[in-house]
Amino acid sequence: MDQDSSIRCNGTLCVADKNVRYQFPKGVTVGAINKSCTYGDATFSVDWDGTNCPSGIGAVTFGSGNVASGKSSSDSSISGGQENKARGTESSVSGGYSSISGGEINKARGTESSVSGGYGNDASGN
């Protein structure tokens, strides 16, 4: 990279200048690309095994084997889990096998348990 670059690299680690905003019109995928997915514009995906498909405009996927094909990330998104589909406008999946969507001092310890919010909740069943 040239000396005036806003990204500095040292070996295998690169750090962006904290005063620079980056724009990615097509999208960002962290991890593997799903070769059978037609990615939408302005998408974001965290995909460790190449099975997520954020095909909607502004769609967001996290997890594995998830499809978000609705119109925008606030309307169609998946924030975790496996093999979920949020296909319609204003649809979402907000959990994983054990997940907490908000609140404070909550625990989701059981298999496929979830807490949607609140304070001091414990979802520990199977």
mmCIF file of N, CA and C in Angstrom:
data_model
loop_
_atom_site.group_PDB
_atom_site.id
_atom_site.type_symbol
_atom_site.label_atom_id
_atom_site.label_comp_id
_atom_site.label_asym_id
_atom_site.label_seq_id
_atom_site.Cartn_x
_atom_site.Cartn_y
_atom_site.Cartn_z
ATOM 1 N N MET A 1 0.839 -1.177 0.000
ATOM 2 C CA MET A 1 0.000 0.000 0.000
ATOM 3 C C MET A 1 0.887 1.245 0.000
ATOM 4 N N ASP A 2 0.378 2.320 -0.598
ATOM 5 C CA ASP A 2 1.218 3.511 -0.633
ATOM 6 C C ASP A 2 1.185 4.250 0.703
ATOM 7 N N GLN A 3 2.098 5.161 0.880
ATOM 8 C CA GLN A 3 2.280 5.862 2.153
ATOM 9 C C GLN A 3 1.054 6.658 2.574
ATOM 10 N N ASP A 4 0.246 7.139 1.613
ATOM 11 C CA ASP A 4 -0.900 7.977 1.940
ATOM 12 C C ASP A 4 -2.174 7.169 2.169
ATOM 13 N N SER A 5 -2.094 5.878 2.226
ATOM 14 C CA SER A 5 -3.264 5.027 2.387
ATOM 15 C C SER A 5 -3.905 5.221 3.756
ATOM 16 N N SER A 6 -5.241 5.095 3.798
ATOM 17 C CA SER A 6 -5.956 5.204 5.070
ATOM 18 C C SER A 6 -5.987 3.873 5.811
ATOM 19 N N ILE A 7 -5.389 2.847 5.221
ATOM 20 C CA ILE A 7 -5.273 1.541 5.870
ATOM 21 C C ILE A 7 -3.790 1.209 6.006
ATOM 22 N N ARG A 8 -3.382 0.895 7.203
ATOM 23 C CA ARG A 8 -1.981 0.551 7.479
ATOM 24 C C ARG A 8 -1.885 -0.939 7.802
ATOM 25 N N CYS A 9 -0.937 -1.608 7.178
ATOM 26 C CA CYS A 9 -0.765 -3.043 7.401
ATOM 27 C C CYS A 9 0.601 -3.339 7.995
ATOM 28 N N ASN A 10 0.594 -4.327 8.899
ATOM 29 C CA ASN A 10 1.821 -4.830 9.500
ATOM 30 C C ASN A 10 1.693 -6.349 9.508
ATOM 31 N N GLY A 11 2.331 -6.997 8.573
ATOM 32 C CA GLY A 11 2.184 -8.449 8.460
ATOM 33 C C GLY A 11 0.788 -8.800 7.971
ATOM 34 N N THR A 12 0.061 -9.608 8.742
ATOM 35 C CA THR A 12 -1.277 -10.034 8.340
ATOM 36 C C THR A 12 -2.391 -9.218 8.979
ATOM 37 N N LEU A 13 -2.054 -8.171 9.727
ATOM 38 C CA LEU A 13 -3.059 -7.325 10.376
ATOM 39 C C LEU A 13 -3.066 -5.946 9.741
ATOM 40 N N CYS A 14 -4.250 -5.498 9.314
ATOM 41 C CA CYS A 14 -4.405 -4.158 8.752
ATOM 42 C C CYS A 14 -5.377 -3.372 9.621
ATOM 43 N N VAL A 15 -5.071 -2.106 9.834
ATOM 44 C CA VAL A 15 -5.897 -1.239 10.673
ATOM 45 C C VAL A 15 -6.267 -0.001 9.872
ATOM 46 N N ALA A 16 -7.557 0.353 9.909
ATOM 47 C CA ALA A 16 -8.045 1.529 9.194
ATOM 48 C C ALA A 16 -7.856 2.784 10.033
ATOM 49 N N ASP A 17 -7.675 3.895 9.353
ATOM 50 C CA ASP A 17 -7.583 5.200 10.003
ATOM 51 C C ASP A 17 -8.907 5.493 10.696
ATOM 52 N N LYS A 18 -8.868 5.863 11.964
ATOM 53 C CA LYS A 18 -10.094 6.096 12.737
ATOM 54 C C LYS A 18 -10.860 7.330 12.275
ATOM 55 N N ASN A 19 -10.258 8.170 11.465
ATOM 56 C CA ASN A 19 -10.918 9.384 10.993
ATOM 57 C C ASN A 19 -11.519 9.240 9.603
ATOM 58 N N VAL A 20 -11.513 8.039 9.060
ATOM 59 C CA VAL A 20 -11.998 7.808 7.705
ATOM 60 C C VAL A 20 -13.225 6.909 7.742
ATOM 61 N N ARG A 21 -14.250 7.273 6.983
ATOM 62 C CA ARG A 21 -15.444 6.438 6.831
ATOM 63 C C ARG A 21 -15.320 5.675 5.513
ATOM 64 N N TYR A 22 -15.667 4.401 5.545
ATOM 65 C CA TYR A 22 -15.591 3.567 4.355
ATOM 66 C C TYR A 22 -16.998 3.243 3.885
ATOM 67 N N GLN A 23 -17.209 3.291 2.595
ATOM 68 C CA GLN A 23 -18.509 2.975 2.018
ATOM 69 C C GLN A 23 -18.361 1.755 1.117
ATOM 70 N N PHE A 24 -19.256 0.783 1.327
ATOM 71 C CA PHE A 24 -19.254 -0.444 0.539
ATOM 72 C C PHE A 24 -20.622 -0.577 -0.137
ATOM 73 N N PRO A 25 -20.819 -0.006 -1.324
ATOM 74 C CA PRO A 25 -22.128 -0.027 -1.974
ATOM 75 C C PRO A 25 -22.663 -1.438 -2.256
ATOM 76 N N LYS A 26 -21.799 -2.373 -2.608
ATOM 77 C CA LYS A 26 -22.257 -3.735 -2.894
ATOM 78 C C LYS A 26 -22.493 -4.536 -1.630
ATOM 79 N N GLY A 27 -21.590 -4.434 -0.664
ATOM 80 C CA GLY A 27 -21.758 -5.182 0.568
ATOM 81 C C GLY A 27 -20.447 -5.679 1.128
ATOM 82 N N VAL A 28 -20.556 -6.311 2.292
ATOM 83 C CA VAL A 28 -19.398 -6.849 2.994
ATOM 84 C C VAL A 28 -19.730 -8.264 3.455
ATOM 85 N N THR A 29 -18.830 -9.189 3.193
ATOM 86 C CA THR A 29 -18.952 -10.544 3.716
ATOM 87 C C THR A 29 -17.710 -10.834 4.544
ATOM 88 N N VAL A 30 -17.931 -11.200 5.799
ATOM 89 C CA VAL A 30 -16.840 -11.597 6.680
ATOM 90 C C VAL A 30 -16.847 -13.116 6.705
ATOM 91 N N GLY A 31 -15.798 -13.727 6.214
ATOM 92 C CA GLY A 31 -15.735 -15.185 6.162
ATOM 93 C C GLY A 31 -15.840 -15.678 4.734
ATOM 94 N N ALA A 32 -16.661 -16.695 4.531
ATOM 95 C CA ALA A 32 -16.747 -17.373 3.235
ATOM 96 C C ALA A 32 -17.895 -16.838 2.377
ATOM 97 N N ILE A 33 -17.717 -16.919 1.063
ATOM 98 C CA ILE A 33 -18.736 -16.524 0.088
ATOM 99 C C ILE A 33 -19.593 -17.741 -0.256
ATOM 100 N N ASN A 34 -20.910 -17.538 -0.358
ATOM 101 C CA ASN A 34 -21.830 -18.581 -0.795
ATOM 102 C C ASN A 34 -21.921 -18.495 -2.318
ATOM 103 N N LYS A 35 -21.314 -19.428 -3.015
ATOM 104 C CA LYS A 35 -21.249 -19.385 -4.474
ATOM 105 C C LYS A 35 -22.609 -19.573 -5.135
ATOM 106 N N SER A 36 -23.586 -20.127 -4.424
ATOM 107 C CA SER A 36 -24.905 -20.323 -5.016
ATOM 108 C C SER A 36 -25.875 -19.190 -4.662
ATOM 109 N N CYS A 37 -25.397 -18.138 -4.013
ATOM 110 C CA CYS A 37 -26.239 -17.007 -3.616
ATOM 111 C C CYS A 37 -26.062 -15.841 -4.585
ATOM 112 N N THR A 38 -27.158 -15.198 -4.930
ATOM 113 C CA THR A 38 -27.099 -13.932 -5.655
ATOM 114 C C THR A 38 -27.220 -12.839 -4.608
ATOM 115 N N TYR A 39 -26.097 -12.287 -4.201
ATOM 116 C CA TYR A 39 -26.062 -11.291 -3.129
ATOM 117 C C TYR A 39 -26.776 -10.019 -3.560
ATOM 118 N N GLY A 40 -27.560 -9.441 -2.653
ATOM 119 C CA GLY A 40 -28.202 -8.161 -2.914
ATOM 120 C C GLY A 40 -27.223 -7.018 -2.725
ATOM 121 N N ASP A 41 -27.651 -5.817 -3.071
ATOM 122 C CA ASP A 41 -26.827 -4.630 -2.864
ATOM 123 C C ASP A 41 -26.893 -4.198 -1.410
ATOM 124 N N ALA A 42 -25.812 -3.606 -0.932
ATOM 125 C CA ALA A 42 -25.710 -3.069 0.435
ATOM 126 C C ALA A 42 -26.005 -4.141 1.479
ATOM 127 N N THR A 43 -25.404 -5.323 1.318
ATOM 128 C CA THR A 43 -25.623 -6.435 2.246
ATOM 129 C C THR A 43 -24.436 -6.601 3.187
ATOM 130 N N PHE A 44 -24.711 -7.286 4.300
ATOM 131 C CA PHE A 44 -23.666 -7.589 5.278
ATOM 132 C C PHE A 44 -23.881 -9.011 5.758
ATOM 133 N N SER A 45 -22.834 -9.822 5.714
ATOM 134 C CA SER A 45 -22.958 -11.209 6.134
ATOM 135 C C SER A 45 -21.716 -11.665 6.888
ATOM 136 N N VAL A 46 -21.933 -12.309 8.022
ATOM 137 C CA VAL A 46 -20.869 -13.004 8.737
ATOM 138 C C VAL A 46 -21.149 -14.482 8.519
ATOM 139 N N ASP A 47 -20.263 -15.147 7.801
ATOM 140 C CA ASP A 47 -20.552 -16.476 7.275
ATOM 141 C C ASP A 47 -19.300 -17.350 7.344
ATOM 142 N N TRP A 48 -19.207 -18.174 8.340
ATOM 143 C CA TRP A 48 -18.004 -18.986 8.536
ATOM 144 C C TRP A 48 -17.897 -20.148 7.554
ATOM 145 N N ASP A 49 -19.051 -20.623 7.010
ATOM 146 C CA ASP A 49 -18.979 -21.808 6.155
ATOM 147 C C ASP A 49 -19.522 -21.603 4.738
ATOM 148 N N GLY A 50 -19.833 -20.380 4.348
ATOM 149 C CA GLY A 50 -20.290 -20.110 2.988
ATOM 150 C C GLY A 50 -21.690 -20.571 2.684
ATOM 151 N N THR A 51 -22.597 -20.566 3.679
ATOM 152 C CA THR A 51 -23.963 -21.033 3.452
ATOM 153 C C THR A 51 -25.032 -19.964 3.675
ATOM 154 N N ASN A 52 -24.669 -18.779 4.154
ATOM 155 C CA ASN A 52 -25.654 -17.701 4.294
ATOM 156 C C ASN A 52 -25.941 -17.085 2.935
ATOM 157 N N CYS A 53 -27.134 -16.484 2.793
ATOM 158 C CA CYS A 53 -27.486 -15.826 1.536
ATOM 159 C C CYS A 53 -28.277 -14.548 1.818
ATOM 160 N N PRO A 54 -27.592 -13.406 1.928
ATOM 161 C CA PRO A 54 -28.292 -12.133 2.079
ATOM 162 C C PRO A 54 -28.641 -11.576 0.695
ATOM 163 N N SER A 55 -29.722 -12.075 0.097
ATOM 164 C CA SER A 55 -30.034 -11.723 -1.286
ATOM 165 C C SER A 55 -30.930 -10.501 -1.415
ATOM 166 N N GLY A 56 -31.533 -10.055 -0.329
ATOM 167 C CA GLY A 56 -32.367 -8.859 -0.395
ATOM 168 C C GLY A 56 -31.529 -7.597 -0.384
ATOM 169 N N ILE A 57 -32.107 -6.493 -0.833
ATOM 170 C CA ILE A 57 -31.416 -5.205 -0.796
ATOM 171 C C ILE A 57 -31.270 -4.794 0.658
ATOM 172 N N GLY A 58 -30.047 -4.588 1.109
ATOM 173 C CA GLY A 58 -29.796 -4.203 2.493
ATOM 174 C C GLY A 58 -29.965 -5.329 3.491
ATOM 175 N N ALA A 59 -29.974 -6.575 3.033
ATOM 176 C CA ALA A 59 -30.191 -7.718 3.922
ATOM 177 C C ALA A 59 -28.946 -8.013 4.755
ATOM 178 N N VAL A 60 -29.173 -8.572 5.943
ATOM 179 C CA VAL A 60 -28.100 -8.880 6.885
ATOM 180 C C VAL A 60 -28.254 -10.317 7.362
ATOM 181 N N THR A 61 -27.164 -11.096 7.353
ATOM 182 C CA THR A 61 -27.201 -12.456 7.899
ATOM 183 C C THR A 61 -25.989 -12.706 8.784
ATOM 184 N N PHE A 62 -26.247 -13.401 9.874
ATOM 185 C CA PHE A 62 -25.201 -13.905 10.764
ATOM 186 C C PHE A 62 -25.540 -15.366 11.019
ATOM 187 N N GLY A 63 -24.567 -16.212 11.185
ATOM 188 C CA GLY A 63 -24.839 -17.609 11.497
ATOM 189 C C GLY A 63 -24.459 -18.520 10.354
ATOM 190 N N SER A 64 -25.305 -19.525 10.095
ATOM 191 C CA SER A 64 -24.992 -20.540 9.104
ATOM 192 C C SER A 64 -26.259 -20.990 8.392
ATOM 193 N N GLY A 65 -26.233 -21.028 7.075
ATOM 194 C CA GLY A 65 -27.369 -21.518 6.302
ATOM 195 C C GLY A 65 -28.585 -20.622 6.362
ATOM 196 N N ASN A 66 -28.397 -19.339 6.619
ATOM 197 C CA ASN A 66 -29.513 -18.412 6.765
ATOM 198 C C ASN A 66 -29.747 -17.632 5.481
ATOM 199 N N VAL A 67 -31.030 -17.346 5.177
ATOM 200 C CA VAL A 67 -31.414 -16.606 3.982
ATOM 201 C C VAL A 67 -32.210 -15.383 4.400
ATOM 202 N N ALA A 68 -31.770 -14.200 3.985
ATOM 203 C CA ALA A 68 -32.520 -12.961 4.204
ATOM 204 C C ALA A 68 -32.755 -12.342 2.841
ATOM 205 N N SER A 69 -33.987 -12.426 2.353
ATOM 206 C CA SER A 69 -34.261 -11.980 0.994
ATOM 207 C C SER A 69 -35.282 -10.858 0.926
ATOM 208 N N GLY A 70 -35.631 -10.288 2.047
ATOM 209 C CA GLY A 70 -36.574 -9.170 2.049
ATOM 210 C C GLY A 70 -35.923 -7.883 1.597
ATOM 211 N N LYS A 71 -36.667 -6.779 1.700
ATOM 212 C CA LYS A 71 -36.251 -5.518 1.105
ATOM 213 C C LYS A 71 -35.120 -4.797 1.830
ATOM 214 N N SER A 72 -35.045 -4.835 3.140
ATOM 215 C CA SER A 72 -33.959 -4.115 3.813
ATOM 216 C C SER A 72 -33.577 -4.788 5.108
ATOM 217 N N SER A 73 -32.406 -4.444 5.616
ATOM 218 C CA SER A 73 -31.892 -5.120 6.803
ATOM 219 C C SER A 73 -32.776 -4.899 8.017
ATOM 220 N N SER A 74 -33.424 -3.757 8.119
ATOM 221 C CA SER A 74 -34.303 -3.551 9.264
ATOM 222 C C SER A 74 -35.616 -4.291 9.078
ATOM 223 N N ASP A 75 -35.937 -4.632 7.835
ATOM 224 C CA ASP A 75 -37.173 -5.352 7.560
ATOM 225 C C ASP A 75 -36.955 -6.849 7.393
ATOM 226 N N SER A 76 -35.797 -7.263 6.930
ATOM 227 C CA SER A 76 -35.523 -8.682 6.726
ATOM 228 C C SER A 76 -34.094 -8.982 7.142
ATOM 229 N N SER A 77 -33.939 -9.597 8.310
ATOM 230 C CA SER A 77 -32.597 -9.866 8.811
ATOM 231 C C SER A 77 -32.593 -11.103 9.683
ATOM 232 N N ILE A 78 -31.424 -11.710 9.802
ATOM 233 C CA ILE A 78 -31.232 -12.864 10.671
ATOM 234 C C ILE A 78 -29.999 -12.589 11.501
ATOM 235 N N SER A 79 -30.161 -12.616 12.819
ATOM 236 C CA SER A 79 -29.029 -12.258 13.666
ATOM 237 C C SER A 79 -28.325 -13.456 14.277
ATOM 238 N N GLY A 80 -28.710 -14.649 13.924
ATOM 239 C CA GLY A 80 -27.997 -15.815 14.424
ATOM 240 C C GLY A 80 -28.750 -17.088 14.128
ATOM 241 N N GLY A 81 -28.181 -18.192 14.550
ATOM 242 C CA GLY A 81 -28.829 -19.483 14.370
ATOM 243 C C GLY A 81 -28.376 -20.188 13.108
ATOM 244 N N GLN A 82 -29.181 -21.168 12.702
ATOM 245 C CA GLN A 82 -28.811 -22.006 11.570
ATOM 246 C C GLN A 82 -30.051 -22.385 10.790
ATOM 247 N N GLU A 83 -29.946 -22.367 9.458
ATOM 248 C CA GLU A 83 -31.011 -22.783 8.546
ATOM 249 C C GLU A 83 -32.300 -21.980 8.734
ATOM 250 N N ASN A 84 -32.192 -20.684 9.039
ATOM 251 C CA ASN A 84 -33.359 -19.815 9.174
ATOM 252 C C ASN A 84 -33.605 -19.086 7.865
ATOM 253 N N LYS A 85 -34.866 -18.658 7.650
ATOM 254 C CA LYS A 85 -35.203 -17.914 6.445
ATOM 255 C C LYS A 85 -36.085 -16.730 6.825
ATOM 256 N N ALA A 86 -35.656 -15.526 6.449
ATOM 257 C CA ALA A 86 -36.466 -14.322 6.603
ATOM 258 C C ALA A 86 -36.694 -13.808 5.195
ATOM 259 N N ARG A 87 -37.787 -14.231 4.582
ATOM 260 C CA ARG A 87 -37.995 -13.978 3.158
ATOM 261 C C ARG A 87 -38.929 -12.815 2.862
ATOM 262 N N GLY A 88 -39.808 -12.476 3.751
ATOM 263 C CA GLY A 88 -40.782 -11.432 3.457
ATOM 264 C C GLY A 88 -40.343 -10.071 3.934
ATOM 265 N N THR A 89 -41.029 -9.041 3.428
ATOM 266 C CA THR A 89 -40.793 -7.690 3.914
ATOM 267 C C THR A 89 -41.160 -7.642 5.389
ATOM 268 N N GLU A 90 -40.348 -6.965 6.169
ATOM 269 C CA GLU A 90 -40.544 -6.810 7.609
ATOM 270 C C GLU A 90 -40.516 -8.137 8.366
ATOM 271 N N SER A 91 -39.704 -9.080 7.912
ATOM 272 C CA SER A 91 -39.555 -10.341 8.633
ATOM 273 C C SER A 91 -38.154 -10.437 9.209
ATOM 274 N N SER A 92 -38.035 -11.147 10.339
ATOM 275 C CA SER A 92 -36.710 -11.293 10.932
ATOM 276 C C SER A 92 -36.645 -12.522 11.812
ATOM 277 N N VAL A 93 -35.445 -13.018 11.984
ATOM 278 C CA VAL A 93 -35.142 -14.069 12.947
ATOM 279 C C VAL A 93 -34.078 -13.477 13.842
ATOM 280 N N SER A 94 -34.329 -13.402 15.144
ATOM 281 C CA SER A 94 -33.376 -12.696 15.991
ATOM 282 C C SER A 94 -32.692 -13.562 17.015
ATOM 283 N N GLY A 95 -32.669 -14.853 16.822
ATOM 284 C CA GLY A 95 -31.972 -15.676 17.794
ATOM 285 C C GLY A 95 -31.201 -16.805 17.168
ATOM 286 N N GLY A 96 -30.474 -17.482 18.005
ATOM 287 C CA GLY A 96 -29.740 -18.657 17.593
ATOM 288 C C GLY A 96 -30.202 -19.830 18.427
ATOM 289 N N TYR A 97 -29.323 -20.779 18.645
ATOM 290 C CA TYR A 97 -29.672 -21.912 19.491
ATOM 291 C C TYR A 97 -29.926 -21.456 20.913
ATOM 292 N N SER A 98 -29.101 -20.616 21.421
ATOM 293 C CA SER A 98 -29.326 -19.953 22.703
ATOM 294 C C SER A 98 -28.986 -18.496 22.476
ATOM 295 N N SER A 99 -29.948 -17.608 22.734
ATOM 296 C CA SER A 99 -29.698 -16.215 22.405
ATOM 297 C C SER A 99 -30.372 -15.273 23.383
ATOM 298 N N ILE A 100 -29.824 -14.077 23.443
ATOM 299 C CA ILE A 100 -30.391 -12.993 24.238
ATOM 300 C C ILE A 100 -30.481 -11.791 23.319
ATOM 301 N N SER A 101 -31.672 -11.205 23.206
ATOM 302 C CA SER A 101 -31.866 -10.085 22.294
ATOM 303 C C SER A 101 -31.707 -8.726 22.950
ATOM 304 N N GLY A 102 -31.685 -8.669 24.247
ATOM 305 C CA GLY A 102 -31.520 -7.373 24.901
ATOM 306 C C GLY A 102 -31.655 -7.508 26.399
ATOM 307 N N GLY A 103 -31.670 -6.388 27.076
ATOM 308 C CA GLY A 103 -31.831 -6.388 28.519
ATOM 309 C C GLY A 103 -30.509 -6.362 29.252
ATOM 310 N N GLU A 104 -30.560 -6.821 30.496
ATOM 311 C CA GLU A 104 -29.377 -6.767 31.349
ATOM 312 C C GLU A 104 -29.356 -7.966 32.290
ATOM 313 N N ILE A 105 -28.192 -8.528 32.490
ATOM 314 C CA ILE A 105 -27.945 -9.668 33.381
ATOM 315 C C ILE A 105 -28.900 -10.826 33.069
ATOM 316 N N ASN A 106 -29.082 -11.128 31.781
ATOM 317 C CA ASN A 106 -29.904 -12.253 31.358
ATOM 318 C C ASN A 106 -29.013 -13.427 30.985
ATOM 319 N N LYS A 107 -29.554 -14.660 31.111
ATOM 320 C CA LYS A 107 -28.808 -15.874 30.768
ATOM 321 C C LYS A 107 -29.677 -16.757 29.884
ATOM 322 N N ALA A 108 -29.100 -17.268 28.795
ATOM 323 C CA ALA A 108 -29.762 -18.248 27.938
ATOM 324 C C ALA A 108 -28.850 -19.460 27.903
ATOM 325 N N ARG A 109 -29.063 -20.385 28.831
ATOM 326 C CA ARG A 109 -28.154 -21.522 28.996
ATOM 327 C C ARG A 109 -28.698 -22.823 28.447
ATOM 328 N N GLY A 110 -29.978 -22.919 28.238
ATOM 329 C CA GLY A 110 -30.567 -24.166 27.777
ATOM 330 C C GLY A 110 -30.466 -24.330 26.273
ATOM 331 N N THR A 111 -30.649 -25.562 25.813
ATOM 332 C CA THR A 111 -30.656 -25.838 24.384
ATOM 333 C C THR A 111 -31.833 -25.114 23.752
ATOM 334 N N GLU A 112 -31.578 -24.369 22.686
ATOM 335 C CA GLU A 112 -32.592 -23.624 21.950
ATOM 336 C C GLU A 112 -33.409 -22.698 22.846
ATOM 337 N N SER A 113 -32.767 -22.077 23.809
ATOM 338 C CA SER A 113 -33.448 -21.154 24.710
ATOM 339 C C SER A 113 -33.216 -19.723 24.270
ATOM 340 N N SER A 114 -34.133 -18.833 24.655
ATOM 341 C CA SER A 114 -33.941 -17.430 24.306
ATOM 342 C C SER A 114 -34.576 -16.524 25.347
ATOM 343 N N VAL A 115 -34.018 -15.330 25.442
ATOM 344 C CA VAL A 115 -34.548 -14.269 26.287
ATOM 345 C C VAL A 115 -34.675 -13.055 25.389
ATOM 346 N N SER A 116 -35.855 -12.443 25.345
ATOM 347 C CA SER A 116 -36.077 -11.307 24.451
ATOM 348 C C SER A 116 -35.754 -9.967 25.074
ATOM 349 N N GLY A 117 -35.566 -9.911 26.345
ATOM 350 C CA GLY A 117 -35.228 -8.652 26.993
ATOM 351 C C GLY A 117 -35.528 -8.744 28.472
ATOM 352 N N GLY A 118 -35.443 -7.620 29.140
ATOM 353 C CA GLY A 118 -35.747 -7.589 30.556
ATOM 354 C C GLY A 118 -34.503 -7.620 31.410
ATOM 355 N N TYR A 119 -34.684 -8.023 32.654
ATOM 356 C CA TYR A 119 -33.594 -7.972 33.625
ATOM 357 C C TYR A 119 -33.559 -9.265 34.429
ATOM 358 N N GLY A 120 -32.404 -9.881 34.526
ATOM 359 C CA GLY A 120 -32.200 -11.034 35.393
ATOM 360 C C GLY A 120 -32.961 -12.284 34.999
ATOM 361 N N ASN A 121 -33.268 -12.464 33.725
ATOM 362 C CA ASN A 121 -33.974 -13.663 33.275
ATOM 363 C C ASN A 121 -32.992 -14.812 33.076
ATOM 364 N N ASP A 122 -33.473 -16.044 33.288
ATOM 365 C CA ASP A 122 -32.641 -17.228 33.121
ATOM 366 C C ASP A 122 -33.430 -18.267 32.338
ATOM 367 N N ALA A 123 -33.066 -18.468 31.057
ATOM 368 C CA ALA A 123 -33.701 -19.488 30.226
ATOM 369 C C ALA A 123 -32.778 -20.696 30.226
ATOM 370 N N SER A 124 -33.017 -21.627 31.138
ATOM 371 C CA SER A 124 -32.074 -22.730 31.318
ATOM 372 C C SER A 124 -32.676 -24.094 31.027
ATOM 373 N N GLY A 125 -33.892 -24.170 30.535
ATOM 374 C CA GLY A 125 -34.504 -25.465 30.236
ATOM 375 C C GLY A 125 -33.990 -26.052 28.946
ATOM 376 N N ASN A 126 -34.385 -27.280 28.656
ATOM 377 C CA ASN A 126 -33.980 -27.943 27.417
ATOM 378 C C ASN A 126 -35.108 -27.911 26.420
#
